[in-house]
mmCIF file with all atom_site columns, C-alpha atoms in Angstrom:
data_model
loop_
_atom_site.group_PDB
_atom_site.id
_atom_site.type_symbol
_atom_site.label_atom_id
_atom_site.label_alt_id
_atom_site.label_comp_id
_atom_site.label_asym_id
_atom_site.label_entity_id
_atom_site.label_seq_id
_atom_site.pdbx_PDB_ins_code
_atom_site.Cartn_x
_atom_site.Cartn_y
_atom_site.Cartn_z
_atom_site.occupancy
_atom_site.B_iso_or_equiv
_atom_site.pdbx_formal_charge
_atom_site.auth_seq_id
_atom_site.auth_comp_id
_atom_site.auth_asym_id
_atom_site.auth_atom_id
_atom_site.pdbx_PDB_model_num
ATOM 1   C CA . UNK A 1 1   ? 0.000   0.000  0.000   1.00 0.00 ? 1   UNK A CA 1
ATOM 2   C CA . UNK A 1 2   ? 3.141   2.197  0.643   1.00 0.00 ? 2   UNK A CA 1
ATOM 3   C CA . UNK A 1 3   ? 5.772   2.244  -1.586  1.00 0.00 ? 3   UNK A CA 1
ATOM 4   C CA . UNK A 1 4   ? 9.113   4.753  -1.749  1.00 0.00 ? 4   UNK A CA 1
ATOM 5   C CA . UNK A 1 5   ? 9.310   6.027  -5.835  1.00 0.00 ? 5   UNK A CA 1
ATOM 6   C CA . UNK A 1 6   ? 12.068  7.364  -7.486  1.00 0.00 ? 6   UNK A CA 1
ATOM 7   C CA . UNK A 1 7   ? 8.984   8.280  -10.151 1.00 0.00 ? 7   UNK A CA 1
ATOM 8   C CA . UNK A 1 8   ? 9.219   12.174 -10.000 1.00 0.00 ? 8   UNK A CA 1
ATOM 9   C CA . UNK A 1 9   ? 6.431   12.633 -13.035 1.00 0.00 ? 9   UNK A CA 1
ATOM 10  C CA . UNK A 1 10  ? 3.928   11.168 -10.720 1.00 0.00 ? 10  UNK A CA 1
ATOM 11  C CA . UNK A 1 11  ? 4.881   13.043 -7.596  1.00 0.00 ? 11  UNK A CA 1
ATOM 12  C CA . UNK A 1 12  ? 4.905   15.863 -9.743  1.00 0.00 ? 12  UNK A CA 1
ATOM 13  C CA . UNK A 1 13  ? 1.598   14.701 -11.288 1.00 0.00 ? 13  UNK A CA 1
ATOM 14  C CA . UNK A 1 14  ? 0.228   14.604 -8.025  1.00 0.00 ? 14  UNK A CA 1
ATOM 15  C CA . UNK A 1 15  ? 1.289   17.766 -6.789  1.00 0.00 ? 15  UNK A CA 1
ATOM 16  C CA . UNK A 1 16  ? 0.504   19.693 -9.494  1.00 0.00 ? 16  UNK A CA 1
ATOM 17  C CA . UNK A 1 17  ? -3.261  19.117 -9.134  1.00 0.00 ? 17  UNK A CA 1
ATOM 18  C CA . UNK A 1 18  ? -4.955  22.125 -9.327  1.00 0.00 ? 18  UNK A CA 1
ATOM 19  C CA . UNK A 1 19  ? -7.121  21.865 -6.366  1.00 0.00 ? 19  UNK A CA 1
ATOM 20  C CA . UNK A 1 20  ? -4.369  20.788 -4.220  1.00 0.00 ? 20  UNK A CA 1
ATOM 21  C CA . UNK A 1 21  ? -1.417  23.148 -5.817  1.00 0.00 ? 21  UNK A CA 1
ATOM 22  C CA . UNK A 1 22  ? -3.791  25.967 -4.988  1.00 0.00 ? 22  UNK A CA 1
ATOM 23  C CA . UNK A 1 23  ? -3.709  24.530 -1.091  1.00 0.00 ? 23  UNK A CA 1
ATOM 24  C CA . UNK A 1 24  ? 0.094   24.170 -0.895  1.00 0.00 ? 24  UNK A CA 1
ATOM 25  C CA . UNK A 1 25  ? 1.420   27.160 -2.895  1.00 0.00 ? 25  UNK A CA 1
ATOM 26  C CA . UNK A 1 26  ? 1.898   30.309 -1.232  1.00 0.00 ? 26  UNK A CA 1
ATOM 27  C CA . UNK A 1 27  ? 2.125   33.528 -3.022  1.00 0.00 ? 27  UNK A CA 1
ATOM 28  C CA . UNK A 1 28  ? 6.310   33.067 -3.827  1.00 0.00 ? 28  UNK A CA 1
ATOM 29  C CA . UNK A 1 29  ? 5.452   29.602 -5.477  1.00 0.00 ? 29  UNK A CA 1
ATOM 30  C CA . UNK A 1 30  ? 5.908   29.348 -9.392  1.00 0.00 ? 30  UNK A CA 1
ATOM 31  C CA . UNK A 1 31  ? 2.876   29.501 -10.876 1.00 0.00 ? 31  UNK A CA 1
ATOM 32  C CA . UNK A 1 32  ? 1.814   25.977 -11.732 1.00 0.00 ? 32  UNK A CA 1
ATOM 33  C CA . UNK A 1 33  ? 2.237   25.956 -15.510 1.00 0.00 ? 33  UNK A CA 1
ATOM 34  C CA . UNK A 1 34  ? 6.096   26.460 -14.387 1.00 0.00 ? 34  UNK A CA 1
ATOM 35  C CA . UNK A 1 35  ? 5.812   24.532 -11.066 1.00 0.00 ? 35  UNK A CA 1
ATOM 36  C CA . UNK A 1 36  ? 8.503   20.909 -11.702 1.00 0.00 ? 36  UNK A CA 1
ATOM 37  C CA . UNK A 1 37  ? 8.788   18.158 -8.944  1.00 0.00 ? 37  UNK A CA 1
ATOM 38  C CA . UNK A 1 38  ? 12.254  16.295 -8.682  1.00 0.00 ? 38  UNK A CA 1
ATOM 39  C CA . UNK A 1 39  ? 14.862  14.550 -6.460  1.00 0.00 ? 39  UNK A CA 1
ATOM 40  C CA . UNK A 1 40  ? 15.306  16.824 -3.380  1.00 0.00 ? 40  UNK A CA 1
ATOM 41  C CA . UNK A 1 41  ? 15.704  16.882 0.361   1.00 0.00 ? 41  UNK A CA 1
ATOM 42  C CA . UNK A 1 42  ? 12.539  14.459 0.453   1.00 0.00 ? 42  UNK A CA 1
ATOM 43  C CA . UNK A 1 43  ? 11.534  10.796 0.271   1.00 0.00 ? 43  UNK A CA 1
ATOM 44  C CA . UNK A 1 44  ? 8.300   10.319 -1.686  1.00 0.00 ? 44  UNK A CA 1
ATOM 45  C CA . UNK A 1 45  ? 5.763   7.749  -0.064  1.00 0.00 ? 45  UNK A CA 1
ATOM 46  C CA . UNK A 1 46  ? 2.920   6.966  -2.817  1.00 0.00 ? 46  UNK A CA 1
ATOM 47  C CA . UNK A 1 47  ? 0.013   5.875  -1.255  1.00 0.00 ? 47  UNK A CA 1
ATOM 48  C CA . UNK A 1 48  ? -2.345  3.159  -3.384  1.00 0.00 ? 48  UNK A CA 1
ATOM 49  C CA . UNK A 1 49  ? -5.497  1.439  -2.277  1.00 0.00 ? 49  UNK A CA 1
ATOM 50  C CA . UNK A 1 50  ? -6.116  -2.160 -2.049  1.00 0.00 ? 50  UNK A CA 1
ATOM 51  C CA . UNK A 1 51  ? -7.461  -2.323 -5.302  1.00 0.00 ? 51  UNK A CA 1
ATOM 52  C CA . UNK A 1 52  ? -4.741  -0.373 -7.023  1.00 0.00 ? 52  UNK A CA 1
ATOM 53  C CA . UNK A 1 53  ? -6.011  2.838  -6.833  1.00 0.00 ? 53  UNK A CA 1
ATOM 54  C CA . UNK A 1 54  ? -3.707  6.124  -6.165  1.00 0.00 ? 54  UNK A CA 1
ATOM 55  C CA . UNK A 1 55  ? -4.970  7.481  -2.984  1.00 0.00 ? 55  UNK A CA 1
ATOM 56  C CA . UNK A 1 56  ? -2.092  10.429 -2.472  1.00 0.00 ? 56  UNK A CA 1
ATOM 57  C CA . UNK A 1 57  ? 1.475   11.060 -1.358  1.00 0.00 ? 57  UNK A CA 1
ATOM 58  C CA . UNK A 1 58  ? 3.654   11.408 1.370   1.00 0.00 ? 58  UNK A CA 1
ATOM 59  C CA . UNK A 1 59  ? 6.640   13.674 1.623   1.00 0.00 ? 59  UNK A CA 1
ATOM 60  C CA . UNK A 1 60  ? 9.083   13.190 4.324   1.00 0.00 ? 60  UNK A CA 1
ATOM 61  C CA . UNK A 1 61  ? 11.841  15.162 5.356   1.00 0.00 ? 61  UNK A CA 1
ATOM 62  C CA . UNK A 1 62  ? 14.130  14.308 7.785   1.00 0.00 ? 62  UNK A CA 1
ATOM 63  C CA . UNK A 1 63  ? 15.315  16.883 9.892   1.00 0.00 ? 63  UNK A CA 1
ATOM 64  C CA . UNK A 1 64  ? 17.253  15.049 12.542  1.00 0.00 ? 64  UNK A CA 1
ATOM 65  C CA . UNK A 1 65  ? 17.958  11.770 12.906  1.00 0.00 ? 65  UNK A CA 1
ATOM 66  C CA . UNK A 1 66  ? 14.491  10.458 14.281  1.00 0.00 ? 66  UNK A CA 1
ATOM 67  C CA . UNK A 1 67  ? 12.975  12.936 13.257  1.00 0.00 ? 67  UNK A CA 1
ATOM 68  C CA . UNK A 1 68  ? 11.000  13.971 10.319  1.00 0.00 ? 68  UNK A CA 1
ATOM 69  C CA . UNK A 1 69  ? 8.306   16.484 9.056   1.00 0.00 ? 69  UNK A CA 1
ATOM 70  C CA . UNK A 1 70  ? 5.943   15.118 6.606   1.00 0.00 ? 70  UNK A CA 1
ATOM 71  C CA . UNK A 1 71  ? 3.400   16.372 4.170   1.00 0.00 ? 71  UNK A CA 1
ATOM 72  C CA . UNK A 1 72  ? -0.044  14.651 3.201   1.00 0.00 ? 72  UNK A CA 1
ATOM 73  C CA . UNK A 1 73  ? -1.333  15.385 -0.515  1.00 0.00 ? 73  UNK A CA 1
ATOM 74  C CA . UNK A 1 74  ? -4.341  13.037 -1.251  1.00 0.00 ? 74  UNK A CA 1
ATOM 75  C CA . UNK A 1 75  ? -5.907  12.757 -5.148  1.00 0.00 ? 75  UNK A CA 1
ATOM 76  C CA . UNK A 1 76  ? -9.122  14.206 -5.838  1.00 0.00 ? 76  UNK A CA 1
ATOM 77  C CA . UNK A 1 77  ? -11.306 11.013 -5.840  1.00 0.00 ? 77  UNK A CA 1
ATOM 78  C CA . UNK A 1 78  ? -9.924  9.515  -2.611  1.00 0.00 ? 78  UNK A CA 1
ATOM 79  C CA . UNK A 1 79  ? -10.191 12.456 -0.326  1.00 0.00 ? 79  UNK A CA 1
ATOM 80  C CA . UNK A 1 80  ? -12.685 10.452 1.593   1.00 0.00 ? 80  UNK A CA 1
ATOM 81  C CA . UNK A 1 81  ? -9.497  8.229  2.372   1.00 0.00 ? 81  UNK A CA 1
ATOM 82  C CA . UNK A 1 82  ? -7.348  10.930 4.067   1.00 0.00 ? 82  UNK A CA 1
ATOM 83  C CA . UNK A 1 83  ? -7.925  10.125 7.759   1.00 0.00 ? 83  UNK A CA 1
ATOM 84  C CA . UNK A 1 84  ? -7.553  6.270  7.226   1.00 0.00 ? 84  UNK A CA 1
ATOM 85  C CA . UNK A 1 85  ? -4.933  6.405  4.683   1.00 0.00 ? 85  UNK A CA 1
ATOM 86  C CA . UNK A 1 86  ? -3.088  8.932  7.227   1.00 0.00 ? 86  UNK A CA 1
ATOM 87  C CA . UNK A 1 87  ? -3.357  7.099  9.685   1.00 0.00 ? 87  UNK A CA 1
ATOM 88  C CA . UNK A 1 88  ? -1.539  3.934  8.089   1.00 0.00 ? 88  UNK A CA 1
ATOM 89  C CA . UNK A 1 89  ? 1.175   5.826  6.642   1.00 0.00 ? 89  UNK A CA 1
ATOM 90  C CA . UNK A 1 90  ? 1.474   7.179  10.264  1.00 0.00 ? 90  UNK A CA 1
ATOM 91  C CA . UNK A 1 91  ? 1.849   3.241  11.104  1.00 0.00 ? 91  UNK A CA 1
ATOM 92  C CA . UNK A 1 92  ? 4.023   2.496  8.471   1.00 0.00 ? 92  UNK A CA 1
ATOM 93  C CA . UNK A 1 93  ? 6.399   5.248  9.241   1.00 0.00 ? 93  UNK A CA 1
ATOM 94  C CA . UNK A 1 94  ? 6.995   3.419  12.516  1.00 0.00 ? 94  UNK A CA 1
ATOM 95  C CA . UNK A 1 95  ? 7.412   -0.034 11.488  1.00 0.00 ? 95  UNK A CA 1
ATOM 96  C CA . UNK A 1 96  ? 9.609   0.716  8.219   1.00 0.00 ? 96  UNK A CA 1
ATOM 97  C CA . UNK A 1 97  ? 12.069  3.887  9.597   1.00 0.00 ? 97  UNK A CA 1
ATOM 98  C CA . UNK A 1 98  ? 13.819  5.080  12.526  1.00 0.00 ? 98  UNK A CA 1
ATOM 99  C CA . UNK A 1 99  ? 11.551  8.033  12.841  1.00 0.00 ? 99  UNK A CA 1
ATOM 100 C CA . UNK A 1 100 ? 10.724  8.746  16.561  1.00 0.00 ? 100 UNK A CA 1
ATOM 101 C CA . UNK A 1 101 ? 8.845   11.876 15.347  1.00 0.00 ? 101 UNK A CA 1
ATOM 102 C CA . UNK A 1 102 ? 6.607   13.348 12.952  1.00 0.00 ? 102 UNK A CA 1
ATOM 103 C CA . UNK A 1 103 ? 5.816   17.145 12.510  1.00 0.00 ? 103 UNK A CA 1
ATOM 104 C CA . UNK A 1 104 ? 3.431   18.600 10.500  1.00 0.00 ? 104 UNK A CA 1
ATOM 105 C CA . UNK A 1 105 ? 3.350   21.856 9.186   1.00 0.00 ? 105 UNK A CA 1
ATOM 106 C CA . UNK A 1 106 ? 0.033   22.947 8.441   1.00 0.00 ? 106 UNK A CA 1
ATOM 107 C CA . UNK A 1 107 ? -0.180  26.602 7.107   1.00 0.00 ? 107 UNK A CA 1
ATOM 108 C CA . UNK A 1 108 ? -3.148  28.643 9.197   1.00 0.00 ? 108 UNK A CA 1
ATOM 109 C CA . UNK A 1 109 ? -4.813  29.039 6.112   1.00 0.00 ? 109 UNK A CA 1
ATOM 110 C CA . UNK A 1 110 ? -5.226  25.128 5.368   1.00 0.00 ? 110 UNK A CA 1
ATOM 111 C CA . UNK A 1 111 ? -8.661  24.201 8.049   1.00 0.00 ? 111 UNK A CA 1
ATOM 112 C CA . UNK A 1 112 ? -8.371  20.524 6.013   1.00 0.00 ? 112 UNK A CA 1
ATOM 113 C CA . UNK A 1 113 ? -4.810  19.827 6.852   1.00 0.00 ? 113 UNK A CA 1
ATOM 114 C CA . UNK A 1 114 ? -5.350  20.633 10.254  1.00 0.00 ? 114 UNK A CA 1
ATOM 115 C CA . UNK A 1 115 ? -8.616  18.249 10.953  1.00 0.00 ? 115 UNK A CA 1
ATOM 116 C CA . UNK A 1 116 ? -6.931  15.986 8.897   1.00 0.00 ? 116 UNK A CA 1
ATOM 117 C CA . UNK A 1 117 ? -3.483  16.179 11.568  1.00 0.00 ? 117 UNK A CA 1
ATOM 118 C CA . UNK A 1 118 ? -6.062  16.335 14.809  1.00 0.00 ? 118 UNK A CA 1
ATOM 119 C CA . UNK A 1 119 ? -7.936  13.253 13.451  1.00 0.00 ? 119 UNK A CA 1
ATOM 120 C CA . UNK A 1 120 ? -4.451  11.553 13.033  1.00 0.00 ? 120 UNK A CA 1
ATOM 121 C CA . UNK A 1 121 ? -3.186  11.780 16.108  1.00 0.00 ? 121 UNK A CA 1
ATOM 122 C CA . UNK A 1 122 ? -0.954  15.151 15.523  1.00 0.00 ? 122 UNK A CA 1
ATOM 123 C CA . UNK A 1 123 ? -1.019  17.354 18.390  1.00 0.00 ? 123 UNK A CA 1
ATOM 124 C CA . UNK A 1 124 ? -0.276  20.676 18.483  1.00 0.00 ? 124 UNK A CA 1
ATOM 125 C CA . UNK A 1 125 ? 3.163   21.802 18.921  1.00 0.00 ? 125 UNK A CA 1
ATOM 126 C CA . UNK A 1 126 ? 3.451   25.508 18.248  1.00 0.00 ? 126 UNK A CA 1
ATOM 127 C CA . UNK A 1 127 ? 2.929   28.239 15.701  1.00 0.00 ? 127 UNK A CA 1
ATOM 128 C CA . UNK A 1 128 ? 5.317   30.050 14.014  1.00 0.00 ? 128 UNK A CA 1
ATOM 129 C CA . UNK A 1 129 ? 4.415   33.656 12.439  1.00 0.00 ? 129 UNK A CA 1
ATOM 130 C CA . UNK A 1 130 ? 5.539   34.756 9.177   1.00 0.00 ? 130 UNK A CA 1
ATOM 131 C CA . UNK A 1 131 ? 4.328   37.955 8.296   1.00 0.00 ? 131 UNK A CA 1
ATOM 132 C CA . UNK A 1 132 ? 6.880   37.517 5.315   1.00 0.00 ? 132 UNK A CA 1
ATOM 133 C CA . UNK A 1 133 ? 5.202   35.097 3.689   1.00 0.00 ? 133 UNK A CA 1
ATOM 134 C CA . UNK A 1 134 ? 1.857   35.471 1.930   1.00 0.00 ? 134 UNK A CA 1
ATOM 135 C CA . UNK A 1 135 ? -1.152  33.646 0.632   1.00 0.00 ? 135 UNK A CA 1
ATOM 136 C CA . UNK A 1 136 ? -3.645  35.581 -1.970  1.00 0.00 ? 136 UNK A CA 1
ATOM 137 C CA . UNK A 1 137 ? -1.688  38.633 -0.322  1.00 0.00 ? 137 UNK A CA 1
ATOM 138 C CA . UNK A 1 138 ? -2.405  38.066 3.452   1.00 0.00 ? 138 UNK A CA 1
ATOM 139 C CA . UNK A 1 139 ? 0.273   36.942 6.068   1.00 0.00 ? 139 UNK A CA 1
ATOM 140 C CA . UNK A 1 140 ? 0.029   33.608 7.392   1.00 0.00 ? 140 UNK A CA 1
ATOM 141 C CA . UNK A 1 141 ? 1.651   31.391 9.839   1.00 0.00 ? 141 UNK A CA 1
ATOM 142 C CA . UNK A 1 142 ? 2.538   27.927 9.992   1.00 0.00 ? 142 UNK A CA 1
ATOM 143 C CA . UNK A 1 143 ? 0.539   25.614 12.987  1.00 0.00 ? 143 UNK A CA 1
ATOM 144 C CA . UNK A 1 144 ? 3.090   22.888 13.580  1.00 0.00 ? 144 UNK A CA 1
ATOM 145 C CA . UNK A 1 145 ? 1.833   19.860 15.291  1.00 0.00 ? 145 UNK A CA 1
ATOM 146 C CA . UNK A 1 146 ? 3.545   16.814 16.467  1.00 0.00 ? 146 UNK A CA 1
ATOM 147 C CA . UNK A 1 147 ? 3.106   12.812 16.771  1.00 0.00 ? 147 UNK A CA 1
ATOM 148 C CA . UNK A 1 148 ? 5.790   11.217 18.940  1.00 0.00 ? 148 UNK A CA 1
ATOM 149 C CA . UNK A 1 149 ? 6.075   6.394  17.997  1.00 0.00 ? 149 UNK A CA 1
ATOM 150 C CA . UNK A 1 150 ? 4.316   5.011  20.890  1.00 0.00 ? 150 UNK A CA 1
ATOM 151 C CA . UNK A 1 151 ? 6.589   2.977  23.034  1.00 0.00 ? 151 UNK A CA 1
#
């Protein structure tokens, strides 16, 4: 159900959704006809159904040893599968890696991102304001929450 790829036209394929581009991109973000996914400080996690079907992707970045932030972009058709397939990946995370840590970095703007963190288990860590970067021209900070492996 969760595999690493090394396929950068579907990540990018992925992330350049419209809907969801328009979630993730702040105001200093290419515009999407220029916007280009590659290799990077990231490992990308697709996320398939039982049946085959695409459900999203996963984006971690380490930032310390066992510890690593990691962002949830889920296809159109399967964003009734966010919670559950969040919720595995959160799983999976701890059986496959060394990760002791996950943070999320939800921008204040993004009220799906954060029920979708709550309803994972993410709790809230702290907010950081950045009244240098904007979205449709407004400031906005970043909420980050937190889920610590269970011992």
């Amino acid at each position: 159900q969760f595999q690493i790829t090394g396929d950068y036209g579907l990540v990018e394929l992925i992330l350049s959704n419209p809907r969801a581009y328009k979630l993730m991109a702040n105001d200093e973000a290419p515009p999407l006809s220029e916007f280009r996914a590659g290799p990077g400080t990231y490992t990308p996690v697709i996320c398939r159904s039982e049946d085959g079907m695409l459900v999203g992707l996963f984006l971690l970045v380490k930032q310390e040893p066992e510890v690593a932030q990691v962002h949830f972009c889920f296809v159109p058709g399967a964003r009734w599968k966010m919670i559950p397939a969040g919720k595995e990946f959160i799983d999976w995370v701890w059986r496959e890696t060394e990760t002791r840590m996950l943070l999320g970095a939800c921008p204040s703007y993004n009220r799906v991102a954060h029920r979708v963190a709550k309803a994972c288990g993410f709790k809230l860590g702290w907010t950081e304001n950045r009244p240098w970067q904007l979205k449709d021209g407004k400031p906005f900070s970043l909420i980050v929450t937190a889920i610590r492996r269970p011992d």
